[in-house]
């Protein structure tokens, strides 16, 4: 049994829901009663997440969406608005790493790929989905950032820049949307045991697991309505 509040019939859109942290968040929110809308570029991993949710008795729907492309994100938002009528939770999880060496050796196309996915993609999703929340005067936006958005990350400067930017975007948008009764939060995990994180020299068993981030998101979206946590720094108990 869980002591967490349930989400009733809420609609939760999760980007990058095909694997890792996004899949864990989608499963967790579905377990709490929400319908998880699984967004990602590739359908096969999304189907895997959807199957896991169905086997656990939950509800989900798949939408092919590339957060780097505004028209793709707008089409996803239009579909949600027309078929479901609302969105209660938006989890901006889609992201890519970039830990290949010093910034002066980073190819410009790699810079564009990292910043466009990790930062501009969040702008696109908020631009497309926030109006639905504003109309309903309710909603919660959660951006999955990183402790790399708080601390120096040598040989990962572009990734760090995207996450520092995401943190600043989150704090500012939170102020813009508070008057509409929309809560905006950012979660900054340390190294998580996924395909994205660099594992060299780290013990995967001591690293954060995707389910740890999912639990944090669940805490945020089930807290009492008169308050919100603007930022969570999530660290493993033991340094990996």
Coordinates of C-alpha atoms in Angstrom, one line a residue, residues 61-211:
X61 CA -1.6 6.7 -24.7
X62 CA 1.2 7.0 -27.1
X63 CA 2.0 10.2 -29.1
X64 CA 4.9 10.4 -31.4
X65 CA 6.6 13.7 -30.7
X66 CA 10.0 15.3 -31.2
X67 CA 10.5 18.1 -28.7
X68 CA 13.1 19.7 -31.0
X69 CA 10.4 20.5 -33.6
X70 CA 7.7 23.0 -32.7
X71 CA 5.2 21.7 -35.2
X72 CA 5.5 18.2 -33.7
X73 CA 5.0 19.5 -30.2
X74 CA 2.1 21.7 -31.3
X75 CA 0.4 18.7 -33.0
X76 CA 0.8 16.7 -29.7
X77 CA -0.8 19.5 -27.7
X78 CA -3.6 19.8 -30.2
X79 CA -4.3 16.1 -30.0
X80 CA -4.4 16.2 -26.2
X81 CA -6.7 19.2 -26.2
X82 CA -9.1 17.8 -28.8
X83 CA -9.3 14.2 -27.5
X84 CA -8.9 14.6 -23.8
X85 CA -9.9 18.2 -23.2
X86 CA -7.2 19.1 -20.7
X87 CA -3.7 18.4 -19.3
X88 CA -3.1 18.4 -15.6
X89 CA 0.6 17.4 -15.4
X90 CA 3.5 18.1 -17.9
X91 CA 6.8 16.4 -17.2
X92 CA 9.6 17.7 -19.4
X93 CA 12.0 14.8 -19.2
X94 CA 13.3 14.4 -22.7
X95 CA 17.0 15.1 -22.8
X96 CA 20.3 14.0 -24.1
X97 CA 23.8 13.9 -22.6
X98 CA 27.0 15.4 -23.9
X99 CA 30.2 14.4 -22.0
X100 CA 32.7 14.1 -24.9
X101 CA 35.4 16.5 -23.9
X102 CA 36.2 20.2 -23.4
X103 CA 33.9 22.8 -24.9
X104 CA 36.5 24.2 -27.4
X105 CA 36.6 20.7 -29.0
X106 CA 32.8 20.3 -29.2
X107 CA 31.4 20.4 -32.7
X108 CA 28.8 23.1 -33.3
X109 CA 26.2 20.5 -34.4
X110 CA 26.6 18.7 -31.1
X111 CA 26.1 22.0 -29.2
X112 CA 22.9 22.6 -31.2
X113 CA 21.6 19.1 -30.5
X114 CA 22.1 19.3 -26.8
X115 CA 20.7 22.8 -26.3
X116 CA 17.8 22.3 -28.7
X117 CA 16.7 19.1 -26.9
X118 CA 17.4 19.9 -23.3
X119 CA 16.4 23.6 -23.3
X120 CA 14.5 24.8 -26.4
X121 CA 12.4 21.6 -26.3
X122 CA 11.1 22.6 -22.9
X123 CA 10.2 26.1 -24.2
X124 CA 8.3 24.4 -27.1
X125 CA 6.3 22.1 -24.8
X126 CA 5.4 24.9 -22.3
X127 CA 4.4 27.2 -25.2
X128 CA 2.2 24.4 -26.6
X129 CA 0.7 22.9 -23.4
X130 CA 0.5 25.8 -20.9
X131 CA -2.5 27.5 -22.6
X132 CA -4.6 24.4 -21.8
X133 CA -3.6 24.7 -18.1
X134 CA -4.2 28.4 -18.1
X135 CA -7.7 27.8 -19.5
X136 CA -8.4 25.3 -16.7
X137 CA -6.6 27.5 -14.1
X138 CA -4.9 24.4 -12.8
X139 CA -1.8 22.3 -13.6
X140 CA 1.7 21.3 -12.6
X141 CA 4.8 21.5 -14.8
X142 CA 7.8 19.6 -13.7
X143 CA 11.2 20.0 -15.5
X144 CA 13.8 17.3 -15.0
X145 CA 17.1 19.0 -14.8
X146 CA 20.4 17.8 -13.2
X147 CA 22.9 18.6 -10.4
X148 CA 25.0 19.6 -13.5
X149 CA 22.8 22.6 -13.5
X150 CA 24.1 23.5 -10.1
X151 CA 27.7 22.5 -10.2
X152 CA 30.6 22.7 -12.6
X153 CA 30.8 19.7 -15.1
X154 CA 34.2 19.6 -16.8
X155 CA 34.0 18.0 -20.3
X156 CA 30.2 18.4 -20.2
X157 CA 29.9 22.2 -20.5
X158 CA 27.1 22.2 -23.1
X159 CA 25.1 19.8 -21.1
X160 CA 25.6 21.8 -17.9
X161 CA 24.7 25.0 -19.8
X162 CA 21.4 23.4 -20.9
X163 CA 20.6 22.5 -17.4
X164 CA 21.6 25.8 -15.8
X165 CA 19.4 27.4 -18.4
X166 CA 16.6 25.0 -17.7
X167 CA 16.8 25.9 -14.0
X168 CA 16.5 29.6 -14.7
X169 CA 13.7 29.0 -17.2
X170 CA 11.8 27.0 -14.5
X171 CA 12.1 29.7 -11.8
X172 CA 10.9 32.4 -14.1
X173 CA 8.0 30.5 -15.6
X174 CA 6.9 29.5 -12.1
X175 CA 6.5 33.2 -11.4
X176 CA 4.7 33.8 -14.7
X177 CA 2.1 31.0 -14.1
X178 CA 1.5 31.3 -10.3
X179 CA -1.3 33.7 -10.9
X180 CA -3.0 31.0 -13.1
X181 CA -2.8 28.5 -10.3
X182 CA -0.2 26.5 -12.1
X183 CA 2.8 25.1 -10.2
X184 CA 6.2 24.8 -11.9
X185 CA 8.9 22.8 -10.3
X186 CA 12.4 21.6 -11.2
X187 CA 14.0 18.3 -10.1
X188 CA 17.8 18.1 -10.2
X189 CA 19.1 14.6 -9.7
X190 CA 22.6 13.5 -9.4
X191 CA 23.9 10.6 -11.6
X192 CA 21.0 8.2 -12.4
X193 CA 21.6 4.7 -13.5
X194 CA 20.4 5.1 -17.1
X195 CA 21.8 5.0 -20.6
X196 CA 22.3 8.8 -20.5
X197 CA 24.6 9.1 -17.4
X198 CA 28.3 8.6 -17.7
X199 CA 29.1 5.5 -15.5
X200 CA 32.9 5.4 -15.7
X201 CA 34.2 4.6 -12.2
X202 CA 30.8 4.6 -10.6
X203 CA 28.9 1.8 -8.8
X204 CA 25.5 1.5 -10.6
X205 CA 24.0 0.0 -7.4
X206 CA 24.9 3.2 -5.4
X207 CA 23.6 5.5 -8.1
X208 CA 20.1 7.0 -8.1
X209 CA 17.6 4.8 -10.0
X210 CA 14.9 6.0 -12.3
X211 CA 12.3 5.1 -9.8

